[in-house]
Tab-separated table of C-alpha atoms in Angstrom:
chain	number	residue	atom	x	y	z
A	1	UNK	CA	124.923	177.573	89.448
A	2	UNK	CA	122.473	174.566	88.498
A	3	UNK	CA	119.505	175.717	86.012
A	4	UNK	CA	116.641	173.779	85.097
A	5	UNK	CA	115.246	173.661	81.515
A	6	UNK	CA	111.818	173.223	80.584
A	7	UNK	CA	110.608	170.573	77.957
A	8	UNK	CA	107.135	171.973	77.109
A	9	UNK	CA	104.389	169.305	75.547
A	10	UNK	CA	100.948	170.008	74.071
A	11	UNK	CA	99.296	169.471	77.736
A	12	UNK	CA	102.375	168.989	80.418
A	13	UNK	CA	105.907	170.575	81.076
A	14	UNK	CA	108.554	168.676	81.466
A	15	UNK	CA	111.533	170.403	84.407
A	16	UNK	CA	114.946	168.373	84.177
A	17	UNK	CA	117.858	169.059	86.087
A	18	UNK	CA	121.794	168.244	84.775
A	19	UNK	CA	121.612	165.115	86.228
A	20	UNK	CA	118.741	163.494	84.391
A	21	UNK	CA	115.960	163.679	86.759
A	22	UNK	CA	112.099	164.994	85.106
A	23	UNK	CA	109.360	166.110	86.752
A	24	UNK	CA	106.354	166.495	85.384
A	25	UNK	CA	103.391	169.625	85.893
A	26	UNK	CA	100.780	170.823	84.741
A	27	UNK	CA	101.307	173.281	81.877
A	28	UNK	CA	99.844	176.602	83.877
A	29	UNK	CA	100.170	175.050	87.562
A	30	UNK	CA	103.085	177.766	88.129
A	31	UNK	CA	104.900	176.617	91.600
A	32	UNK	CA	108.160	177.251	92.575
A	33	UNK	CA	109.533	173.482	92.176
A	34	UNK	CA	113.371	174.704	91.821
A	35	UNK	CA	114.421	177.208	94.245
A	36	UNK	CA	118.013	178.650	94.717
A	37	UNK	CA	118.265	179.812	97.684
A	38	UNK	CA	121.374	182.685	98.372
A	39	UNK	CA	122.299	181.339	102.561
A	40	UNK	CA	124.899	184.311	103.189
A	41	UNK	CA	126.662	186.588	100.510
A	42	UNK	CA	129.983	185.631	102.926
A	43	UNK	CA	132.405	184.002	100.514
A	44	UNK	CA	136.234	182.768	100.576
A	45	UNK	CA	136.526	184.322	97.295
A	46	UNK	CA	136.057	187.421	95.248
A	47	UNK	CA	135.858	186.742	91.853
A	48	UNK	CA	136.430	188.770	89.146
A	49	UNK	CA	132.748	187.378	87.095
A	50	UNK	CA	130.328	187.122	90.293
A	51	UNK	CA	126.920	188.590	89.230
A	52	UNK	CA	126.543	189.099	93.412
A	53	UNK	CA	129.778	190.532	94.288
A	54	UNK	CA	129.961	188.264	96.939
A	55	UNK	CA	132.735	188.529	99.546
A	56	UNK	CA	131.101	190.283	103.053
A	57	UNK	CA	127.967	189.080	104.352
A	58	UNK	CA	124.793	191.005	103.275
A	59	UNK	CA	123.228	192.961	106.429
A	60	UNK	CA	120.645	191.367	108.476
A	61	UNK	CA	120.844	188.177	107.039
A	62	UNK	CA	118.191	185.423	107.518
A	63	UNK	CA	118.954	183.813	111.117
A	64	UNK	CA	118.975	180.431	111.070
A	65	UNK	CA	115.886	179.878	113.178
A	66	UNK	CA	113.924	182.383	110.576
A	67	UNK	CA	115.571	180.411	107.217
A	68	UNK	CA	113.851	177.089	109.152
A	69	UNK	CA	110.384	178.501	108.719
A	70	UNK	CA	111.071	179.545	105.437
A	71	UNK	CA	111.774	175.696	104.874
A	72	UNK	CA	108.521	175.085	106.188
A	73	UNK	CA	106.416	177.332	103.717
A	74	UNK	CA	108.529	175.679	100.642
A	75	UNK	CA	107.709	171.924	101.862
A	76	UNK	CA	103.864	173.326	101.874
A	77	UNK	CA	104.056	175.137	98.265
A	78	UNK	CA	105.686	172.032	97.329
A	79	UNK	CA	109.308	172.205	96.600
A	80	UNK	CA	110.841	169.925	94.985
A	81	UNK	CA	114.582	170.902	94.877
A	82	UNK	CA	116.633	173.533	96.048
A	83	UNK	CA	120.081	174.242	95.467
A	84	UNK	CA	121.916	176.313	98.574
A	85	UNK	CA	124.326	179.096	97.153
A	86	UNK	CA	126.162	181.968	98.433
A	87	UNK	CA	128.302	183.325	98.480
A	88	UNK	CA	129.278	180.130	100.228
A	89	UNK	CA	126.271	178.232	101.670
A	90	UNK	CA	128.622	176.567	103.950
A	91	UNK	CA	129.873	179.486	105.381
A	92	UNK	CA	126.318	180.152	107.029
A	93	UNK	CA	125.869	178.768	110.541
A	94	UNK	CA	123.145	177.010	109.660
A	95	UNK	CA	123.512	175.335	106.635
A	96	UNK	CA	123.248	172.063	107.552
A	97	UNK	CA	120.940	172.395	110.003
A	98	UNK	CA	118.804	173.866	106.939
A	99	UNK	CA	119.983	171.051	104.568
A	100	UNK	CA	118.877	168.851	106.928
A	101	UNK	CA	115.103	170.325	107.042
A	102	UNK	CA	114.689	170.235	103.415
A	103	UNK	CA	115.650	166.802	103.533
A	104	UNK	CA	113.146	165.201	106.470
A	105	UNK	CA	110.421	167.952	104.250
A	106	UNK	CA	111.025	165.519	101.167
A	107	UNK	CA	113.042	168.208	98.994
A	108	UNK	CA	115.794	167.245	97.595
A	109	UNK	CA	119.015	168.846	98.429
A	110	UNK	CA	122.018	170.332	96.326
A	111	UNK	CA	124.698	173.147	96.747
A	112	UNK	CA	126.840	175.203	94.289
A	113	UNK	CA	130.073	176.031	95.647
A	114	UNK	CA	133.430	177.644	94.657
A	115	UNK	CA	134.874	174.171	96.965
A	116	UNK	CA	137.965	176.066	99.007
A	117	UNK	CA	135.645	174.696	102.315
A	118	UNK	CA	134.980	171.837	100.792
A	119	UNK	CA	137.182	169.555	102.970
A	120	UNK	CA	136.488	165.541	103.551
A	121	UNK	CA	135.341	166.379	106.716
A	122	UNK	CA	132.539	168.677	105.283
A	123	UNK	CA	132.092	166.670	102.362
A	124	UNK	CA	131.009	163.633	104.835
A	125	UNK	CA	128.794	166.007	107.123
A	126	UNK	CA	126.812	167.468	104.318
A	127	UNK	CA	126.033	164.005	103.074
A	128	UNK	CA	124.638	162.609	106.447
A	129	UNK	CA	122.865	166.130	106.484
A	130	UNK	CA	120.982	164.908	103.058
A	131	UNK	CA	123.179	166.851	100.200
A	132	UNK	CA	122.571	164.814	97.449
A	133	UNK	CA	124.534	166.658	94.612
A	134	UNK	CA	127.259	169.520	94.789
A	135	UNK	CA	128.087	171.619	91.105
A	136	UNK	CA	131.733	172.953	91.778
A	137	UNK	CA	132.406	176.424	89.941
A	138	UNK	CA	135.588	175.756	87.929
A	139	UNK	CA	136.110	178.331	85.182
A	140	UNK	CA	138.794	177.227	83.057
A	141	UNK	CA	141.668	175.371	83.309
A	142	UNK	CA	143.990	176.523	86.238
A	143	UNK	CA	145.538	179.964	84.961
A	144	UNK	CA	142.676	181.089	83.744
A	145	UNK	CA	140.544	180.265	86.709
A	146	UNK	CA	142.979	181.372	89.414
A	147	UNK	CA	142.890	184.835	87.605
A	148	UNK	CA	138.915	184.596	87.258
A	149	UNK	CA	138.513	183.428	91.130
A	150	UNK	CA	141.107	186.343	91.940
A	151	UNK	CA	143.033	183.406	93.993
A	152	UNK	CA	146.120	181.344	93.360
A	153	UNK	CA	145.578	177.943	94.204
A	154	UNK	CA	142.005	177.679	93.688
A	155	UNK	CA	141.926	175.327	90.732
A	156	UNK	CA	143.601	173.123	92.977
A	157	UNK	CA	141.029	173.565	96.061
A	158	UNK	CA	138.279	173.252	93.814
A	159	UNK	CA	139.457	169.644	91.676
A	160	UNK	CA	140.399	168.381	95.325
A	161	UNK	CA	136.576	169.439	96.677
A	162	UNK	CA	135.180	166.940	93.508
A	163	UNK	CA	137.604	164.170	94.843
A	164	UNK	CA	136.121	164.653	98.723
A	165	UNK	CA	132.655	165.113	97.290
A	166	UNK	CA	132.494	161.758	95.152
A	167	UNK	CA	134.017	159.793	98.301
A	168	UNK	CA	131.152	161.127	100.600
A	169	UNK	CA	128.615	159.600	97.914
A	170	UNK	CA	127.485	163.069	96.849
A	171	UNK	CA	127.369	163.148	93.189
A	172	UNK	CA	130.094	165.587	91.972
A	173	UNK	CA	129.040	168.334	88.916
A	174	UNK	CA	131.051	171.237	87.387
A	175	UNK	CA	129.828	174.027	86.475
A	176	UNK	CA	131.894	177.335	83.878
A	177	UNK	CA	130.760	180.249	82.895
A	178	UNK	CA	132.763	181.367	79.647
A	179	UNK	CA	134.147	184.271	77.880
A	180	UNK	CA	136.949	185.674	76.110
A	181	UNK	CA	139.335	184.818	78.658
A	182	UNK	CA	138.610	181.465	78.690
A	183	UNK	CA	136.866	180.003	75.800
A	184	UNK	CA	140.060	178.132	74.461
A	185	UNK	CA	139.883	176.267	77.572
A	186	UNK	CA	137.039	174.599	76.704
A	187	UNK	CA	137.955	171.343	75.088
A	188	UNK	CA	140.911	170.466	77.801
A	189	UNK	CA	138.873	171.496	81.016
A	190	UNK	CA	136.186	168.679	79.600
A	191	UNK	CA	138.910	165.922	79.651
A	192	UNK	CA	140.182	167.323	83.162
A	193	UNK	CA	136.591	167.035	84.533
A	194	UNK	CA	135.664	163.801	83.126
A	195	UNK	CA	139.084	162.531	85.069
A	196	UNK	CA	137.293	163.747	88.100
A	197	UNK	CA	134.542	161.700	88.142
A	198	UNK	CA	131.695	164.281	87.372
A	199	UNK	CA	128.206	162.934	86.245
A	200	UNK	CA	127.246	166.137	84.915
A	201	UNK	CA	129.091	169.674	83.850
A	202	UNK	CA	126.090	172.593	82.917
A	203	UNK	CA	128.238	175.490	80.439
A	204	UNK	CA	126.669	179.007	80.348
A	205	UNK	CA	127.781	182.155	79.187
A	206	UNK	CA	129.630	184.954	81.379
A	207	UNK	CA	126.738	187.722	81.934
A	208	UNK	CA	127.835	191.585	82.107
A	209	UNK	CA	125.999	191.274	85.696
A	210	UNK	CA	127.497	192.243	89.337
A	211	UNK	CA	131.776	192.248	88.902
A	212	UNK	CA	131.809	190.707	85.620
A	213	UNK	CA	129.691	194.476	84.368
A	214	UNK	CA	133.266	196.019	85.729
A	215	UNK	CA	134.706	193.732	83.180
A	216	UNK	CA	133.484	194.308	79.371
A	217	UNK	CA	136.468	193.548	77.479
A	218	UNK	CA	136.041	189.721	78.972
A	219	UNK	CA	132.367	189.670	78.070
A	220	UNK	CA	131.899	187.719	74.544
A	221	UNK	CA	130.295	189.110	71.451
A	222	UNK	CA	127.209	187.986	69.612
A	223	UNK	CA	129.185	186.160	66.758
A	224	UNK	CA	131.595	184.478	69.384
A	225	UNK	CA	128.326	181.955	69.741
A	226	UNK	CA	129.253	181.363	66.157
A	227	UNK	CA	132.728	179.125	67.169
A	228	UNK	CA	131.571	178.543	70.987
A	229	UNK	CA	127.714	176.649	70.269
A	230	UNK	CA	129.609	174.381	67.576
A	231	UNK	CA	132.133	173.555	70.039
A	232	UNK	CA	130.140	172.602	73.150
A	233	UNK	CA	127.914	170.702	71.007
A	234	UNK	CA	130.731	168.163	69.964
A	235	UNK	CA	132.107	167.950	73.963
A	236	UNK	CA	128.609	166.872	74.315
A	237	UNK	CA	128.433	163.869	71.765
A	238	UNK	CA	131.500	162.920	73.404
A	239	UNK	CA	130.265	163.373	76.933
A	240	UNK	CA	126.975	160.893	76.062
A	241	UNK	CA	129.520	158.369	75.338
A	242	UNK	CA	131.107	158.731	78.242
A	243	UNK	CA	127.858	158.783	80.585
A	244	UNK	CA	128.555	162.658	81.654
A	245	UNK	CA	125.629	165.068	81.202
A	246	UNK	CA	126.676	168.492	79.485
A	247	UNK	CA	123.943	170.967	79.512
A	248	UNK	CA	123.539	174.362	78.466
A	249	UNK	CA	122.790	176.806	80.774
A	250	UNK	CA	119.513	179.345	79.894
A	251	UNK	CA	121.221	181.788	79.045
A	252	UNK	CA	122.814	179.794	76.143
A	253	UNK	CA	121.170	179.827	73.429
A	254	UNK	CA	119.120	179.908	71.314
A	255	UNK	CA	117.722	177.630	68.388
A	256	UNK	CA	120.630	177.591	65.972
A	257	UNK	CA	121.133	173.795	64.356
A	258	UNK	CA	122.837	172.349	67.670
A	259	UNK	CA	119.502	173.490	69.813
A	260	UNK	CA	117.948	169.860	70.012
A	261	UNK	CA	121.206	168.574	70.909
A	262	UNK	CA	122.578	171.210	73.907
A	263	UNK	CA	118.719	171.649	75.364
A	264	UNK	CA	118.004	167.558	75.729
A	265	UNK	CA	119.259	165.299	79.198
A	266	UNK	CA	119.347	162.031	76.867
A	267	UNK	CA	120.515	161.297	73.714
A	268	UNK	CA	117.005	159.999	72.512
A	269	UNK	CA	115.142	163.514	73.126
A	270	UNK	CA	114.409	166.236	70.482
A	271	UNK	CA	114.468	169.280	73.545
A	272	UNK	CA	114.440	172.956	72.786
A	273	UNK	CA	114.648	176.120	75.016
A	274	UNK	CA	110.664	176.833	75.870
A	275	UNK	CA	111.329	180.521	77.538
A	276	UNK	CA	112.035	182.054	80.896
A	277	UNK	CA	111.043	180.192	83.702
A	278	UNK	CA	111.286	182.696	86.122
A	279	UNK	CA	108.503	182.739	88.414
A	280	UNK	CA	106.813	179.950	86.912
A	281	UNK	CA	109.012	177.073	88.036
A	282	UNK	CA	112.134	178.513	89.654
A	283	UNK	CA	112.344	181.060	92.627
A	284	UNK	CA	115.446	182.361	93.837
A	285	UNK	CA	115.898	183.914	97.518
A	286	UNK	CA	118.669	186.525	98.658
A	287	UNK	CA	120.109	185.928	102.258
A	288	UNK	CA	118.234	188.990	103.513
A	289	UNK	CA	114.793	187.417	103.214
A	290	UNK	CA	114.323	189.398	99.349
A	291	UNK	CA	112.422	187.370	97.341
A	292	UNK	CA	112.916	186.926	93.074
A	293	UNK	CA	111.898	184.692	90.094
A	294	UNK	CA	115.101	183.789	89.347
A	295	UNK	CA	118.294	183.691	91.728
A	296	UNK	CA	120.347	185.707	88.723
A	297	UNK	CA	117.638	188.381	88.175
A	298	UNK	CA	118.659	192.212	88.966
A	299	UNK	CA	118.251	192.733	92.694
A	300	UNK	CA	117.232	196.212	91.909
A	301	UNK	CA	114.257	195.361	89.636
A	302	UNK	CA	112.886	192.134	89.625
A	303	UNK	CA	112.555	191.641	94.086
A	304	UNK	CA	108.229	191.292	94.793
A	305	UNK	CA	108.783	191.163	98.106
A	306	UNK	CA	110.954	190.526	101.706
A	307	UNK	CA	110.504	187.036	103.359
A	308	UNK	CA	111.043	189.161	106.984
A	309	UNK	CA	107.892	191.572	106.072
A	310	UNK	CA	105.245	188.829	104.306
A	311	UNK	CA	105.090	185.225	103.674
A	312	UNK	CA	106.738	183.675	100.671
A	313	UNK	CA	102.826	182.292	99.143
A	314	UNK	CA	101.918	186.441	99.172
A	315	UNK	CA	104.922	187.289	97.199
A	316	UNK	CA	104.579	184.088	95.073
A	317	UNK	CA	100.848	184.752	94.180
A	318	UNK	CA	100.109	188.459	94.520
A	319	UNK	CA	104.310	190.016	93.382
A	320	UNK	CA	103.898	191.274	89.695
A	321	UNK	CA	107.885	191.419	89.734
A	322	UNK	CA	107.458	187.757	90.031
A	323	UNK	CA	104.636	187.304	87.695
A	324	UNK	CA	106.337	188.879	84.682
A	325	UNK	CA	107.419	185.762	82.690
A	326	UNK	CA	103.676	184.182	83.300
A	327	UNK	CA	101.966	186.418	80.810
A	328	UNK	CA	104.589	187.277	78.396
A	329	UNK	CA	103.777	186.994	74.854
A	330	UNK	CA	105.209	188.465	71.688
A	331	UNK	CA	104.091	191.717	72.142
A	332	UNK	CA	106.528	191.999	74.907
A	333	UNK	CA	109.424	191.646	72.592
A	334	UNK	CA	111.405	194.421	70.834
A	335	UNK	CA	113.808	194.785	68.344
A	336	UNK	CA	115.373	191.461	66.531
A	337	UNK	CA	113.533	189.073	68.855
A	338	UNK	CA	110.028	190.542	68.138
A	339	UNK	CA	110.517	189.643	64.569
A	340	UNK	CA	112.127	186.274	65.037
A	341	UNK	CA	110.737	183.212	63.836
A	342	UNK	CA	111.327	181.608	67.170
A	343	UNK	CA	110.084	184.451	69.483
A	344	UNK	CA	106.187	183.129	70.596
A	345	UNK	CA	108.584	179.662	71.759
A	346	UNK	CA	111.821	181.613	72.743
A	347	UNK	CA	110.323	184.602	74.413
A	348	UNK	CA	113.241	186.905	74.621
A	349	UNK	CA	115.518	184.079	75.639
A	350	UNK	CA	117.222	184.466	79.233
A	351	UNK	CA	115.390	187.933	81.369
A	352	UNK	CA	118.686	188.729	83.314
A	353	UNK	CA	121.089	188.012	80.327
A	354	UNK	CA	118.901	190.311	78.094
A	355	UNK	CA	118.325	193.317	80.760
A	356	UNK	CA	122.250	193.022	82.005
A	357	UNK	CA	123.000	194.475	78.258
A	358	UNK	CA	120.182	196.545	76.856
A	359	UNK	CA	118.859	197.342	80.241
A	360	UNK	CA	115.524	195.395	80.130
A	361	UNK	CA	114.379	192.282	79.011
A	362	UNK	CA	112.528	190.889	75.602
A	363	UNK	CA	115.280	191.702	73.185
A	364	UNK	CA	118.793	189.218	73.754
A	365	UNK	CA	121.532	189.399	71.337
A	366	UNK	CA	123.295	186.527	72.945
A	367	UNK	CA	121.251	184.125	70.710
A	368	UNK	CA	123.067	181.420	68.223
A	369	UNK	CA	120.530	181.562	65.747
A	370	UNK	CA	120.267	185.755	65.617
A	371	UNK	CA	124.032	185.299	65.243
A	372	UNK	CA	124.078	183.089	62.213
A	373	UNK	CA	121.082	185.298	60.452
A	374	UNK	CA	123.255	188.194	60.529
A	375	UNK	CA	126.465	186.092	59.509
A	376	UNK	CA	124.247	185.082	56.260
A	377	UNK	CA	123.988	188.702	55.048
A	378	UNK	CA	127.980	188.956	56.616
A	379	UNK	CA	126.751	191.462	59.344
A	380	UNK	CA	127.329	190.916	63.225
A	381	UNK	CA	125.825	192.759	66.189
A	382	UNK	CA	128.939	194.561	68.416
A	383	UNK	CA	128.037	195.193	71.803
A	384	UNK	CA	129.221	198.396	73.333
A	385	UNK	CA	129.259	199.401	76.767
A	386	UNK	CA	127.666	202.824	77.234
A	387	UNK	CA	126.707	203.187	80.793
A	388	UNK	CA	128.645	201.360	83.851
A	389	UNK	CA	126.808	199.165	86.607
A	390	UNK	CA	126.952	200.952	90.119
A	391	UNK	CA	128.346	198.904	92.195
A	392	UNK	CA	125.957	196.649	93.994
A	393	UNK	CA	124.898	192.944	93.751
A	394	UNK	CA	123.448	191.728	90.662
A	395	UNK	CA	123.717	195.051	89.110
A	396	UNK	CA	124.325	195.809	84.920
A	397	UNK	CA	125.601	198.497	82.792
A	398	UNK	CA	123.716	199.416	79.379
A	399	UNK	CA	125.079	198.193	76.336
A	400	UNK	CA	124.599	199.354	72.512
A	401	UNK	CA	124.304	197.136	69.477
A	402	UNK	CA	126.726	198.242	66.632
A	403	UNK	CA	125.733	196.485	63.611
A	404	UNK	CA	128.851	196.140	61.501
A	405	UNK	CA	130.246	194.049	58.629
A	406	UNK	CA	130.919	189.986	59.918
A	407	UNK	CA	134.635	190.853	58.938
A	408	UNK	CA	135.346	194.056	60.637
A	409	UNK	CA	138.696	194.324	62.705
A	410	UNK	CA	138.005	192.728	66.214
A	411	UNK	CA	140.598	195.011	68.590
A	412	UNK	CA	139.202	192.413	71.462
A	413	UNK	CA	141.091	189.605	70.544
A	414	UNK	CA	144.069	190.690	70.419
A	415	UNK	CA	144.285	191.677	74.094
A	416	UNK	CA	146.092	189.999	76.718
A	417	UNK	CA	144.343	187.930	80.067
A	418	UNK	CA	145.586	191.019	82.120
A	419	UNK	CA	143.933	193.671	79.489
A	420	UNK	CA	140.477	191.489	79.475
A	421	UNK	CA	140.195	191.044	83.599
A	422	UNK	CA	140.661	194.776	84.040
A	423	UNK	CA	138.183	196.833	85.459
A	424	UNK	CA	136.335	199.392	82.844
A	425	UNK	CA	133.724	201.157	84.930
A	426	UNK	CA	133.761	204.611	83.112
A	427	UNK	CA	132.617	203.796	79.190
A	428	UNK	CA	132.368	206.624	77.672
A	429	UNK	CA	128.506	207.475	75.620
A	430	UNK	CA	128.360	207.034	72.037
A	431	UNK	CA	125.517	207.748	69.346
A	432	UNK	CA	125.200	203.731	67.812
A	433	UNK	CA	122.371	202.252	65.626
A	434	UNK	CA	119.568	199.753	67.549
């Protein structure tokens, strides 16, 4: 899905999305400004990586008449995007009827979408309805994300959604989450979305969260950021030239030498990854009315409150499970990141990323620079999986760091797509070093 990153100044933050645009706020003047907003978990896909398992619609859903109020209190908190996922947004009855509230409210209006419903037709509606900008999921070039959308055909669906979305005058962005079965894709899908048309393509890492936690042999390892950051960074350079924005998703990181480069909009800024925004700047808001920091967050742990029980400005001001990221400080680290150099700026890195492995936040192994300090003393962390996720939406497993020599046999890569996609819910406990 779109992220935001935050440029932080000595008196001002700075929120930019993919496409270029800032927004300036006052440094503690926490307000949800970027809200994802979940319209139905109904989807025309089941993909093998969604952190929501979406496919069926969740019970008791927002009606549409309800999700129109909820409009109202953003406008008044003072909104300033909001990016309708699903599931498929389109696939609730009132999406544009919603789209279309944000828009006369002055928010401006986006959608993530896998594209299969993407026709012309809709295309053209959801741009008189105020869509400004659509990110289309595409996760690899088209074997590789056929077998990761768990549908033949839906490369095809989703390049053809771009085409429809460009000639409706809504800007057209990609987004990929990557991982072991697609990585070498990386390089290739660029060129094929640059032919497209996109303005803007954000890259992020495949979380252990929701299916992709049935899934560990596809999840990357620590040093993988060691061949994957270098990478990105040069289909960026290339993409400035070009007039495409690549950005790095948040929970790509962190602060390794290609930082300023993946973290800044423009060419001319010096950016860097300033910590969780998570109930600071960003909300995110499940199609039942449950209410959390960040869209990605565990449902299970991080939900302050229910948008049919109390008003959004209650949960928003009063939830501590969406107050968490507003106080943190070192002291809320543990293990490698509460020693890092980078840790009072870096915070832990990405909350959901970092609890979807170790099974809470403040300690994130998926980190470019923790990669290359162990590759200096010609160590690397292994992640193994030690406890299976249960089953539900934006649910995790438990991980265990292995600490092992840089060069150690890696029995991953030698396994085929069909080994990597398979499901691995029973790991087995093991004894490993923190």
């Amino acid at each position: 899905m779109a992220r935001r990153l935050m440029r932080r100044g000595t008196c001002c933050a700075t929120l930019v999305d993919v496409s270029g645009r800032r927004l300036d706020v006052a440094k503690q003047d926490y307000f949800p400004a970027y809200v994802v907003w979940e319209l139905t978990l109904r989807c025309d896909h089941a993909c093998l990586h969604c952190g929501s398992r979406a496919s069926a619609a969740r019970p008791d859903e927002l009606s549409t008449e309800k999700a129109l109020k909820v409009v109202e209190e953003l406008v008044r908190m003072k909104t300033r995007e909001v990016v309708l996922i699903g599931g498929e947004a389109y696939l609730h009855d009132g999406f544009l009827d919603i789209a279309r509230a944000f828009k006369a409210g002055g928010v401006r209006v986006g959608m993530t979408t896998g594209g299969r419903g993407v026709t012309a037709e809709l295309a053209k509606a959801m741009a008189e309805a105020g869509v400004y900008q659509t990110s289309v999921s595409i996760d690899g070039l088209e074997v590789n994300h056929d077998r990761m959308r768990n549908m033949r055909g839906s490369f095809a669906t989703a390049t053809a959604a771009l085409a429809n979305l460009r000639a409706a005058g809504i800007k057209p962005m990609a987004n990929t989450n990557f991982n072991r079965l697609n990585r070498g894709d990386l390089e290739p899908l660029f060129e094929h979305l640059a032919a497209q048309g996109v303005v803007a393509w954000q890259v992020q890492i495949t979380t252990p969260l929701g299916r992709a936690a049935d899934r560990t042999s596809m999840i990357l390892q620590p040093w993988d950021l060691l061949d994957l950051l270098p990478r990105i960074a040069k289909v960026k350079e290339d993409a400035y030239t070009r007039g495409i924005r690549v950005m790095a998703g948040n929970n790509l990181g962190y602060f390794g030498p290609e930082e300023a480069l993946l973290r800044s909009p423009q060419k001319e800024l010096r950016d860097h990854f300033g910590g969780c925004q998570a109930g600071r700047y960003v909300l995110g808001i499940e199609s039942d009315g449950a209410v959390k920091g960040c869209p990605s967050l565990q449902t299970a742990h991080y939900v302050g409150g229910n948008l049919k029980e109390t008003t959004l400005a209650s949960i928003w001001n009063d939830s501590k499970e969406l107050s968490f990221t507003r106080a943190r400080t070192r002291d809320d680290l543990w293990g490698f990141c509460k020693t890092c150099a980078f840790g009072d700026v870096c915070l832990g890195g990405c909350s959901f990323t970092a609890h979807a492995v170790l099974g809470r936040p403040g300690n994130n192994p998926y980190c470019h620079y923790r990669a290359r300090e162990f590759a200096k003393a010609n160590k690397r962390e292994r992640l193994v999986s030690v406890e299976a996720a249960a089953g539900d939406p934006f649910d995790n497993g438990v991980f265990e760091i292995v600490v092992e020599d840089l060069d150690a046999p890696d029995a991953g890569a030698a396994l085929l797509p069909e080994q990597l996609i398979q499901i691995d819910r029973k790991p087995k406990r093991l004894t490993v070093s923190r």
